[in-house]
mmCIF file of N, CA, C and O in Angstrom:
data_model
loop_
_atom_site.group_PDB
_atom_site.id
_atom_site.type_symbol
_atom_site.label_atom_id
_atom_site.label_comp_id
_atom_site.label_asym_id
_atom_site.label_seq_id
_atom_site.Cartn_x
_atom_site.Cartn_y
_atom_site.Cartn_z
ATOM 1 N N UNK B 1 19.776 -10.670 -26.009
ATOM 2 C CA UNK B 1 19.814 -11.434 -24.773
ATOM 3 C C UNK B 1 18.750 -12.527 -24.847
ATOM 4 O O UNK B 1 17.601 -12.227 -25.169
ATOM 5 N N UNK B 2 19.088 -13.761 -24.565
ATOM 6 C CA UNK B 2 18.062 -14.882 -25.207
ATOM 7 C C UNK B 2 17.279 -15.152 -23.492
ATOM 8 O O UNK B 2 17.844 -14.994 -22.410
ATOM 9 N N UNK B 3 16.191 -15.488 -23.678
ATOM 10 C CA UNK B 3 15.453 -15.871 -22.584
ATOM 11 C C UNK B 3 16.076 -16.828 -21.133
ATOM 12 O O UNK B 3 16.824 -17.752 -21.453
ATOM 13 N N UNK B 4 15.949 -16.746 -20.399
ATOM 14 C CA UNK B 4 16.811 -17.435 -19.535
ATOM 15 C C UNK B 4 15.589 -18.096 -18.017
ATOM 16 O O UNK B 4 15.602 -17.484 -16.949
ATOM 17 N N UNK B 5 14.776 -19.196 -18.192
ATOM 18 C CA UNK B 5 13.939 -19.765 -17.747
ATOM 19 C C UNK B 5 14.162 -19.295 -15.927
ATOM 20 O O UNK B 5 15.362 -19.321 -15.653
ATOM 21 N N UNK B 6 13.423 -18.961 -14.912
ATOM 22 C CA UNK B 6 13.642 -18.702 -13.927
ATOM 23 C C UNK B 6 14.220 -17.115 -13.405
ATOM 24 O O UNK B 6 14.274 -16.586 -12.295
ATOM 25 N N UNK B 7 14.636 -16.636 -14.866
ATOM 26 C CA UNK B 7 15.728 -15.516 -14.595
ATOM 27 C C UNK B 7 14.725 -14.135 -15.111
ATOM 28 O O UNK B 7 14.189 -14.002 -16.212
ATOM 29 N N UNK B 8 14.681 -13.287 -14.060
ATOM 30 C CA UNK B 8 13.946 -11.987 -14.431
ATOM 31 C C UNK B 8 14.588 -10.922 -16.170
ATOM 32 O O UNK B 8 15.765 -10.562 -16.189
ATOM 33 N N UNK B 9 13.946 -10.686 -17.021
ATOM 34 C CA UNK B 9 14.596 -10.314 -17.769
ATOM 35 C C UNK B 9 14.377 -8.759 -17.501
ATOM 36 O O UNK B 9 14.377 -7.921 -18.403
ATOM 37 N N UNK B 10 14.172 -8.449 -16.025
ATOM 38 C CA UNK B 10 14.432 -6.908 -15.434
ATOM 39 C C UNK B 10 14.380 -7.021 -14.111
ATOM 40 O O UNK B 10 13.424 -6.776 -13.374
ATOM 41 N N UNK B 11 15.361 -7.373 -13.857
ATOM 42 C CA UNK B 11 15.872 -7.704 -11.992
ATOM 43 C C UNK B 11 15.401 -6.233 -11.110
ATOM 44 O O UNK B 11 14.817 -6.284 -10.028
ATOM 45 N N UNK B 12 15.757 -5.033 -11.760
ATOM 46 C CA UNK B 12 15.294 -3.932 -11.074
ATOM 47 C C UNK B 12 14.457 -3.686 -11.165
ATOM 48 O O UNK B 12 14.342 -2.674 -10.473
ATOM 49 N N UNK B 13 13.277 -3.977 -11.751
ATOM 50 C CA UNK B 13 12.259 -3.883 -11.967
ATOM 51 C C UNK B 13 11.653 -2.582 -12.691
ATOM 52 O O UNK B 13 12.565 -1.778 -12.497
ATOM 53 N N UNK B 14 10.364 -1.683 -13.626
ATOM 54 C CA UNK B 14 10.181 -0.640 -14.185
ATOM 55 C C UNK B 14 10.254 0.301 -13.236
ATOM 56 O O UNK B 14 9.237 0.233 -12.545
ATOM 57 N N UNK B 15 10.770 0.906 -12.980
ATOM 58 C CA UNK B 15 11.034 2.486 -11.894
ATOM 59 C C UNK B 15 9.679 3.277 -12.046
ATOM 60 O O UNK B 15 9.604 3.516 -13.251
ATOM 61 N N UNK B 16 8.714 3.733 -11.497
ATOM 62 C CA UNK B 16 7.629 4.254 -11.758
ATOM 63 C C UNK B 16 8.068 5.753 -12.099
ATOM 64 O O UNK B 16 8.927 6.348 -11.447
ATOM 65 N N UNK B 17 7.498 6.213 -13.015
ATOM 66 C CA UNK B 17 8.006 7.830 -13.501
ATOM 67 C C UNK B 17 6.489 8.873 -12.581
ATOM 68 O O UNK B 17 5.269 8.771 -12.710
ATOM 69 N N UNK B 18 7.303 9.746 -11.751
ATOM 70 C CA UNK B 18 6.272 10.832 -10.923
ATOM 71 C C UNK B 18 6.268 11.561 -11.275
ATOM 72 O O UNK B 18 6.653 12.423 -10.486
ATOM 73 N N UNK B 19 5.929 12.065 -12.558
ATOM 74 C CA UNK B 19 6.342 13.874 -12.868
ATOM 75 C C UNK B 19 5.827 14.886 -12.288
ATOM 76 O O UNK B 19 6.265 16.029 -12.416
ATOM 77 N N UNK B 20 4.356 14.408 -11.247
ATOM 78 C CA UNK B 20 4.172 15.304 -10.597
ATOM 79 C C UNK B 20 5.245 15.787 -9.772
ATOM 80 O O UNK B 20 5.716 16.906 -9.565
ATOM 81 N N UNK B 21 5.573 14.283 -9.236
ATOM 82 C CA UNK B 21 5.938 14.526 -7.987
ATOM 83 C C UNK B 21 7.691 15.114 -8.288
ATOM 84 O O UNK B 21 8.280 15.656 -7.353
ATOM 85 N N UNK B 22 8.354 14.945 -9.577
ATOM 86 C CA UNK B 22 9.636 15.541 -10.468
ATOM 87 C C UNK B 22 9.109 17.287 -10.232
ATOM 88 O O UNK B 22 9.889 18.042 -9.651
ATOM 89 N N UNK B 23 8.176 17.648 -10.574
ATOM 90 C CA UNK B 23 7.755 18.988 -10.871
ATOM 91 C C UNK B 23 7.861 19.580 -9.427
ATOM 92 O O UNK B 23 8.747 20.403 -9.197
ATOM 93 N N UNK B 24 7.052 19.220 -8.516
ATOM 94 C CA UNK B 24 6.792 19.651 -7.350
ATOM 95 C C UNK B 24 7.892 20.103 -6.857
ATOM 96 O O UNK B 24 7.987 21.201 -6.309
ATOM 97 N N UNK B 25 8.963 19.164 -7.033
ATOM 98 C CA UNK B 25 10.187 19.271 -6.253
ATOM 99 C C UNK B 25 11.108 20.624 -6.642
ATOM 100 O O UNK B 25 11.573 21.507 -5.921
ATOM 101 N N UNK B 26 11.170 20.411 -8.058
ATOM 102 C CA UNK B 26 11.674 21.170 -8.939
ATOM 103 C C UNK B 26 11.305 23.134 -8.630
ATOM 104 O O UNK B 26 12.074 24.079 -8.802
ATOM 105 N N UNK B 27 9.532 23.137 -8.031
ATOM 106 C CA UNK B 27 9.256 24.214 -7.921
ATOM 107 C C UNK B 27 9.628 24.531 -6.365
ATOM 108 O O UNK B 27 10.155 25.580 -5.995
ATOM 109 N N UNK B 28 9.277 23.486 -5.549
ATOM 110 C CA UNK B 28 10.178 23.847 -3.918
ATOM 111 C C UNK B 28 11.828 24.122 -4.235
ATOM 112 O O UNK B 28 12.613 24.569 -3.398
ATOM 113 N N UNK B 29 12.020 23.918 -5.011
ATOM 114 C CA UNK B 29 13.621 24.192 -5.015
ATOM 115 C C UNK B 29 14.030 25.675 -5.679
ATOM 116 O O UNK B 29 15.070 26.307 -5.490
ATOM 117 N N UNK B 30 13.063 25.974 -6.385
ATOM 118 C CA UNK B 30 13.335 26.837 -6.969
ATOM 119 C C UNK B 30 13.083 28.336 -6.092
ATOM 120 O O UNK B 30 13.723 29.376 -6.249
ATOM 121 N N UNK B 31 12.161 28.135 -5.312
ATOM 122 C CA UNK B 31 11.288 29.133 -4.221
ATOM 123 C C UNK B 31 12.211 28.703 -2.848
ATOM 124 O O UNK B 31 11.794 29.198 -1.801
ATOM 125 N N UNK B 32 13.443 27.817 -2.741
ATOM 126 C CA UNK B 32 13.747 27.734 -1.137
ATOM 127 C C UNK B 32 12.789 27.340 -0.649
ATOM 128 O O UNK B 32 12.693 27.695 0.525
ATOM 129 N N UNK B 33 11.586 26.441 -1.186
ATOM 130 C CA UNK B 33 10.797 25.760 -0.351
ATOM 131 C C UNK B 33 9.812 27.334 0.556
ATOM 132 O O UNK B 33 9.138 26.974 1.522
ATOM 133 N N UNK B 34 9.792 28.232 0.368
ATOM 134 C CA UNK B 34 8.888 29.432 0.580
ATOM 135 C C UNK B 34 7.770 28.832 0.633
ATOM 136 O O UNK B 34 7.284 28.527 1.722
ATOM 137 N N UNK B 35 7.198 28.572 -0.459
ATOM 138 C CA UNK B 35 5.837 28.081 -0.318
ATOM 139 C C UNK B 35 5.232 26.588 0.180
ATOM 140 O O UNK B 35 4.061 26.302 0.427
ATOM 141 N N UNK B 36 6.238 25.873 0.231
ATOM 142 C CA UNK B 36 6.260 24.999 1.088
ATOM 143 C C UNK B 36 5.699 25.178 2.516
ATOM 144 O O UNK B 36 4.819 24.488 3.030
ATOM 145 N N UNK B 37 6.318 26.163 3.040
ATOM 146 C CA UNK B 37 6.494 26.357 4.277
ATOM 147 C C UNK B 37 5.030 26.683 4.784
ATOM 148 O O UNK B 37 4.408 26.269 5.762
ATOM 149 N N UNK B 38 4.683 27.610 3.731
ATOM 150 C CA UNK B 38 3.212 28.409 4.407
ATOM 151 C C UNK B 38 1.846 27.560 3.756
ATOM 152 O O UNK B 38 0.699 27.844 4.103
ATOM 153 N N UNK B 39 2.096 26.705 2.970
ATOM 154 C CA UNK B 39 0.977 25.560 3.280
ATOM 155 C C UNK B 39 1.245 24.449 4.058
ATOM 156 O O UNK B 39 0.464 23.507 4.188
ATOM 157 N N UNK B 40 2.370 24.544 4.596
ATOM 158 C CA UNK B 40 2.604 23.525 6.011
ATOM 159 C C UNK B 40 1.779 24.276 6.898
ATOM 160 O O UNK B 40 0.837 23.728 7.471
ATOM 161 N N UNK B 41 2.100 25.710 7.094
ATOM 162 C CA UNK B 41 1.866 26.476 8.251
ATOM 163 C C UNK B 41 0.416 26.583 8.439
ATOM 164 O O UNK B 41 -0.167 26.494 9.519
ATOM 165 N N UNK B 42 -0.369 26.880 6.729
ATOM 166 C CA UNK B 42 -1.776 27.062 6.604
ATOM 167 C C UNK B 42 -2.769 25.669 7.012
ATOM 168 O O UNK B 42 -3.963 25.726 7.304
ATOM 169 N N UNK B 43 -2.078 24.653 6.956
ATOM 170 C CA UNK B 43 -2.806 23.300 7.130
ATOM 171 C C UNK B 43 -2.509 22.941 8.952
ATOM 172 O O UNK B 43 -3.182 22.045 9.462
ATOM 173 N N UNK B 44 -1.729 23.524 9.603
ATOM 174 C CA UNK B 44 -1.450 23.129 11.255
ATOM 175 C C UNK B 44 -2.358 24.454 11.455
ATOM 176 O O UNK B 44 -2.767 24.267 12.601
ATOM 177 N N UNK B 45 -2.963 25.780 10.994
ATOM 178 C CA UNK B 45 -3.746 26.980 11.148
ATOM 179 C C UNK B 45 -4.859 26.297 10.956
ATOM 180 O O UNK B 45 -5.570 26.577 11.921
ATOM 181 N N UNK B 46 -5.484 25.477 10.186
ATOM 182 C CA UNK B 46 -6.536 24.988 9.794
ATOM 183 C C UNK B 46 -7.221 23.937 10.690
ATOM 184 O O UNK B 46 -8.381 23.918 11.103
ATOM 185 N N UNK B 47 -6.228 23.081 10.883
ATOM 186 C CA UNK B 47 -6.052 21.603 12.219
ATOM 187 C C UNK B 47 -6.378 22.327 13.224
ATOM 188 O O UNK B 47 -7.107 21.694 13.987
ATOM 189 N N UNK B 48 -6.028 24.035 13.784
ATOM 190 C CA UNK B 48 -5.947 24.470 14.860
ATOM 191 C C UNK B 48 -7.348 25.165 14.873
ATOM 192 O O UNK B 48 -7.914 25.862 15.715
ATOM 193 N N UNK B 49 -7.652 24.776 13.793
ATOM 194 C CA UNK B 49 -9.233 25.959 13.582
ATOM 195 C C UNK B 49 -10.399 24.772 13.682
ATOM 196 O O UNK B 49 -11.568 25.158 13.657
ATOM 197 N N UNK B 50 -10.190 23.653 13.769
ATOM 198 C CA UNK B 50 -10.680 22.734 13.857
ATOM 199 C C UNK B 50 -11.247 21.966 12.860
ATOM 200 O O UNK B 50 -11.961 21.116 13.393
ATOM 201 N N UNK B 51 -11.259 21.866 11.532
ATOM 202 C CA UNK B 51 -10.923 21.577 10.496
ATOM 203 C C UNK B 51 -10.801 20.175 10.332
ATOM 204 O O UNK B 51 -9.638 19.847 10.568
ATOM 205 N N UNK B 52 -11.383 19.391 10.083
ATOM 206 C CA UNK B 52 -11.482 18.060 10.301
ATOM 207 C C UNK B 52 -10.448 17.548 9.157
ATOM 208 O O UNK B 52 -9.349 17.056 9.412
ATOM 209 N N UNK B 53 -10.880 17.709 8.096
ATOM 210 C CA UNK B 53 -9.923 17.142 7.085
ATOM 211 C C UNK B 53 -8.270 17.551 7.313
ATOM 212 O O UNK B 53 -7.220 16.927 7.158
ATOM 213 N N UNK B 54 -8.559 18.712 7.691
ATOM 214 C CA UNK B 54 -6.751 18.936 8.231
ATOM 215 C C UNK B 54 -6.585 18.114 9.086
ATOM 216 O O UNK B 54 -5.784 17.290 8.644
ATOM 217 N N UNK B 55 -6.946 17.818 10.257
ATOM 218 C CA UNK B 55 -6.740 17.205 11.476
ATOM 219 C C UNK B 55 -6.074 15.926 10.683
ATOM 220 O O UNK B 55 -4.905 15.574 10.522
ATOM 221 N N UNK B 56 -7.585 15.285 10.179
ATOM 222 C CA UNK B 56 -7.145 14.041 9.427
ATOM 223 C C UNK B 56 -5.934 13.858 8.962
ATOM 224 O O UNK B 56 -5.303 12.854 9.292
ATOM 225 N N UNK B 57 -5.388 14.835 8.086
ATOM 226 C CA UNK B 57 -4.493 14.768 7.009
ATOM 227 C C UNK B 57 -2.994 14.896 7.996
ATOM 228 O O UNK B 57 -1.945 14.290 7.776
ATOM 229 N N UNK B 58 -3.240 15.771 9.004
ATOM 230 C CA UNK B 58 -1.902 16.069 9.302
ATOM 231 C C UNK B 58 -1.225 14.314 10.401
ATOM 232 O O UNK B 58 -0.204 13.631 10.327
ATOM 233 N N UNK B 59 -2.514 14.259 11.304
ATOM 234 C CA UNK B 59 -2.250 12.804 11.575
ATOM 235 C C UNK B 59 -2.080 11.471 10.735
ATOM 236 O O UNK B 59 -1.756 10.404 11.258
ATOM 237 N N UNK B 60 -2.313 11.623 9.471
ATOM 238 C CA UNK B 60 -1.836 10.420 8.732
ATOM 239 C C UNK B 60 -0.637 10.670 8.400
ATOM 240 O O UNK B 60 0.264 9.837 8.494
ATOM 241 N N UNK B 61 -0.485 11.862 7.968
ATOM 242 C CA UNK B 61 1.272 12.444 7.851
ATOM 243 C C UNK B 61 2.278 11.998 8.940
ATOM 244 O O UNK B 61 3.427 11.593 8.766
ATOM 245 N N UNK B 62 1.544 12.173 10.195
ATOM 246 C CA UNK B 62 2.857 12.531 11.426
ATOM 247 C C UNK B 62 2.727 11.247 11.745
ATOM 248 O O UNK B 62 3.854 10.768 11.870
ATOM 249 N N UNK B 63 1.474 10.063 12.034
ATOM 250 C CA UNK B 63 1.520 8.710 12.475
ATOM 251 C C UNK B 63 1.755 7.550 11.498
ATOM 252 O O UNK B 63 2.255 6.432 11.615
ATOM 253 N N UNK B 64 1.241 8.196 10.556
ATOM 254 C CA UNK B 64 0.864 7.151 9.270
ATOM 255 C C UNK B 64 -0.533 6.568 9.807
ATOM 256 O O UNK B 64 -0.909 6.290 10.946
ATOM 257 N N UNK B 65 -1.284 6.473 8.304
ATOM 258 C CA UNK B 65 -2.951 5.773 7.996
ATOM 259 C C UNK B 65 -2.707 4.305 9.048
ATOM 260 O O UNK B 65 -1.714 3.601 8.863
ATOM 261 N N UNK B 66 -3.800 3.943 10.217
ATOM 262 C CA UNK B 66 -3.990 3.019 10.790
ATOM 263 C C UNK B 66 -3.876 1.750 9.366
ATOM 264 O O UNK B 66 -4.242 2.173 8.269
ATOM 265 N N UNK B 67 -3.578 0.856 9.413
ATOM 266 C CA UNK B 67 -3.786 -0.315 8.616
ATOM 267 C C UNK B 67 -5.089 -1.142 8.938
ATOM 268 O O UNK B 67 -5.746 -1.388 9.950
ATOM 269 N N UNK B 68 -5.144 -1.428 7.718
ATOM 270 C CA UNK B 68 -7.075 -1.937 7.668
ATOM 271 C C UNK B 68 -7.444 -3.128 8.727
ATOM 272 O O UNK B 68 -6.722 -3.970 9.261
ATOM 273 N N UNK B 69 -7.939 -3.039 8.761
ATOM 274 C CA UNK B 69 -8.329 -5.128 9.656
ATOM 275 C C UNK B 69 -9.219 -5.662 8.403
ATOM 276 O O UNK B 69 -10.203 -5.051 7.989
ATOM 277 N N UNK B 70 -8.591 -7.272 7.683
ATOM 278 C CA UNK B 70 -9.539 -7.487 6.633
ATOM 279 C C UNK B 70 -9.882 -9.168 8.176
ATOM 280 O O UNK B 70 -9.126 -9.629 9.031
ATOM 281 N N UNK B 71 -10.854 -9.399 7.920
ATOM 282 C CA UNK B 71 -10.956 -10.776 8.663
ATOM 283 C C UNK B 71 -10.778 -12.068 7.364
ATOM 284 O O UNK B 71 -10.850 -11.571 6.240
ATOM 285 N N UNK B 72 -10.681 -12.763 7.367
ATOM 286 C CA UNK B 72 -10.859 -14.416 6.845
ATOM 287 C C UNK B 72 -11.018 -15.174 7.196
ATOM 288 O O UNK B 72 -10.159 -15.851 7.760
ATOM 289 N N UNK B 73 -12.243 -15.502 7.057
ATOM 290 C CA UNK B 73 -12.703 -17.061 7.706
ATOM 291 C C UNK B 73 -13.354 -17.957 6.389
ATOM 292 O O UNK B 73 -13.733 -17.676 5.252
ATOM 293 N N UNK B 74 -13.268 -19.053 7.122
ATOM 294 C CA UNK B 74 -14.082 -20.574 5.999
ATOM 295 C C UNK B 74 -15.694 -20.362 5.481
ATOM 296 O O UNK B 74 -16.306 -19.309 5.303
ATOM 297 N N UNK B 75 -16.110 -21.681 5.320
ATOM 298 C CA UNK B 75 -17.256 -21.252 5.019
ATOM 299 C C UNK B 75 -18.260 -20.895 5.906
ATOM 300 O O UNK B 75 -18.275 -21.646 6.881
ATOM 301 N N UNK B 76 -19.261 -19.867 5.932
ATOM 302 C CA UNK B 76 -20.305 -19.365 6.983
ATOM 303 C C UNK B 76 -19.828 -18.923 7.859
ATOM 304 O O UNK B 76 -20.579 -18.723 8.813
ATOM 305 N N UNK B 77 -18.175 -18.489 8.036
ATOM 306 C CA UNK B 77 -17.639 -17.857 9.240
ATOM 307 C C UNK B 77 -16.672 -18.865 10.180
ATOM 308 O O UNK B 77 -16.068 -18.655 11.232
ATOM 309 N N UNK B 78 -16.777 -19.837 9.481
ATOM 310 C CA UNK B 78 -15.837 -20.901 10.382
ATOM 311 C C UNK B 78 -14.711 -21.131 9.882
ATOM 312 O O UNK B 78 -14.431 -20.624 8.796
ATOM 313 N N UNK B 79 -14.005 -21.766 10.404
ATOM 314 C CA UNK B 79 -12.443 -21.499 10.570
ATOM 315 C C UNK B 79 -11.928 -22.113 9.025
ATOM 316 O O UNK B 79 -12.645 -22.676 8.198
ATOM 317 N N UNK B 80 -10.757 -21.878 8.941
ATOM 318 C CA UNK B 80 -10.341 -22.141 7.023
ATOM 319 C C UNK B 80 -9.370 -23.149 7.669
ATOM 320 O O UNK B 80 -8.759 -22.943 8.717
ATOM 321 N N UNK B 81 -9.298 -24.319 6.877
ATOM 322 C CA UNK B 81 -8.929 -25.477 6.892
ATOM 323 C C UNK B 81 -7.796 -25.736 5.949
ATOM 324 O O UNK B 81 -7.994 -25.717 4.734
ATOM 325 N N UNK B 82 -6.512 -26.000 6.504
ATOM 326 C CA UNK B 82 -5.340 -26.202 5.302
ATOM 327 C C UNK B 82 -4.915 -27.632 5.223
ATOM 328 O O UNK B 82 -4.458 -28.209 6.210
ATOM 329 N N UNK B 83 -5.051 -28.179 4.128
ATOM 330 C CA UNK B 83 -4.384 -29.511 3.975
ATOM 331 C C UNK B 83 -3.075 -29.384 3.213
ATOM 332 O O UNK B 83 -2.669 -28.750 2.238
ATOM 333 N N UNK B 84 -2.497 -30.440 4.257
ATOM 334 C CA UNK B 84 -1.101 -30.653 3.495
ATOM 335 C C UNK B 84 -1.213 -31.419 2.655
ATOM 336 O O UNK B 84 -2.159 -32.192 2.504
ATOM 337 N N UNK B 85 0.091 -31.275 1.739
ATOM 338 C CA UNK B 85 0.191 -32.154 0.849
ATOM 339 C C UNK B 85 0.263 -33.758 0.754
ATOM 340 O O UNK B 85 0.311 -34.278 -0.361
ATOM 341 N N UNK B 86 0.274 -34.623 2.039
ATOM 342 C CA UNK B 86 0.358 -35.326 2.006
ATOM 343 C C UNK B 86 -1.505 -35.883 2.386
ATOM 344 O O UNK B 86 -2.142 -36.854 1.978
ATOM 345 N N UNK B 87 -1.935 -34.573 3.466
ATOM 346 C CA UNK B 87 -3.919 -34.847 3.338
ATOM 347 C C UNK B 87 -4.537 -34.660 2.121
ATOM 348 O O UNK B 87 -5.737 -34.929 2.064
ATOM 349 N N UNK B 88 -4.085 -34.336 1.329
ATOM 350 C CA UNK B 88 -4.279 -34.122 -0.125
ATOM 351 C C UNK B 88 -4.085 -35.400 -0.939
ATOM 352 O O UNK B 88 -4.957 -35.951 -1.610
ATOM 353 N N UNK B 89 -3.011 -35.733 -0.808
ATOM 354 C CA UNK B 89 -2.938 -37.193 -1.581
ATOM 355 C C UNK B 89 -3.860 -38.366 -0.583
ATOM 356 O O UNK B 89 -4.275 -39.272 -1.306
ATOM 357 N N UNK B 90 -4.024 -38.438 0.016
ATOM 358 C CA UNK B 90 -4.789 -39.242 1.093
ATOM 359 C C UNK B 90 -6.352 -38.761 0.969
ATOM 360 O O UNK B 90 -7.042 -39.724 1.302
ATOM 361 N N UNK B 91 -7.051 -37.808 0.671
ATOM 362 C CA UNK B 91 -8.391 -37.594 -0.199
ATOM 363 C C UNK B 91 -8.246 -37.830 -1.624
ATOM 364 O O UNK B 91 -9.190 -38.425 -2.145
ATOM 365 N N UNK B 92 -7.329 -37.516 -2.331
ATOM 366 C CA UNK B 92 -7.576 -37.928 -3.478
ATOM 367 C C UNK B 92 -7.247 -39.830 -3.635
ATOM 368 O O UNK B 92 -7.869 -40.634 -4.328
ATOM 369 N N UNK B 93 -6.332 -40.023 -2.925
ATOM 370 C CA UNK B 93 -6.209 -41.484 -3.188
ATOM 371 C C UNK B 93 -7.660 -42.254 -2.788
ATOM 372 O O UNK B 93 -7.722 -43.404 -3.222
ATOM 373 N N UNK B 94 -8.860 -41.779 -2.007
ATOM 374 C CA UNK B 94 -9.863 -41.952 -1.082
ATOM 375 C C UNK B 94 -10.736 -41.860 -2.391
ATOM 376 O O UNK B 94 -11.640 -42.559 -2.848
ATOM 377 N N UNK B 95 -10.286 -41.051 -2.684
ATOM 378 C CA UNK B 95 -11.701 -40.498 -3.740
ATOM 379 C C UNK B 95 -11.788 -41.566 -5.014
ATOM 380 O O UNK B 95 -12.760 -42.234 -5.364
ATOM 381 N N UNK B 96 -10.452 -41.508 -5.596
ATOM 382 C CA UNK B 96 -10.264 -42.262 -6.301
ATOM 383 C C UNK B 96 -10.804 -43.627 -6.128
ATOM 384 O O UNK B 96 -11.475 -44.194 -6.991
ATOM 385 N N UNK B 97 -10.519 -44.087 -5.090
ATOM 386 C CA UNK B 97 -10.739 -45.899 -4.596
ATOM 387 C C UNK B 97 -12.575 -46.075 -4.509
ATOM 388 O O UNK B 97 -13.267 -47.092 -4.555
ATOM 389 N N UNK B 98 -12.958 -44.604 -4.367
ATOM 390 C CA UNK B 98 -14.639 -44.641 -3.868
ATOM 391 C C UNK B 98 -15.564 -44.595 -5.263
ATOM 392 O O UNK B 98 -16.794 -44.648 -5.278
ATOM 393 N N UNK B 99 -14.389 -44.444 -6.835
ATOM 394 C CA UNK B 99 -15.119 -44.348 -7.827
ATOM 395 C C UNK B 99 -15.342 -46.025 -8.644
ATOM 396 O O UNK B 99 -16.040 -46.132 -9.652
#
């Protein structure tokens, strides 16, 4: 297949391989999910025991992890400045004329 400029030469992209996560499954299936069940049960026993990291864990499960706040600002905290392409040619044409 010869190169084809613009064109992905893997449109689906590499599939990530989980073998944990292949295995895991493999052993809930094999048990009817049995043990599944009673470290569900042991981690809402734990949350109920007050257990902080359970607590944690079971609310990122049931809500999903809050999403971060990143801020971005310019320089020293002031606002970020976008030039278009046409304020762009209009400083450089500036700059140019000032050399």
């Amino acid at each position: 297949m010869a190169f084809v400029p613009g064109q992905s030469g893997n449109p689906a992209g590499t599939q990530p391989s989980k073998p944990f996560m292949q295995a895991l499954g493999r052993a809930i299936a094999q048990d009817d999910a049995k043990r599944l069940r009673q470290c569900a049960e042991t981690l809402l026993d734990l949350a109920a025991q007050g257990e902080a990291w359970a607590v944690q864990m079971l609310a990122d499960r049931l809500d999903g992890k809050p999403k971060q706040q990143t801020e971005v600002s310019g320089p020293d905290g002031g606002p970020i400045y976008i030039k278009t392409g046409i304020e762009r040619l209009a400083d450089e044409a500036a700059e140019s004329a000032d050399r």
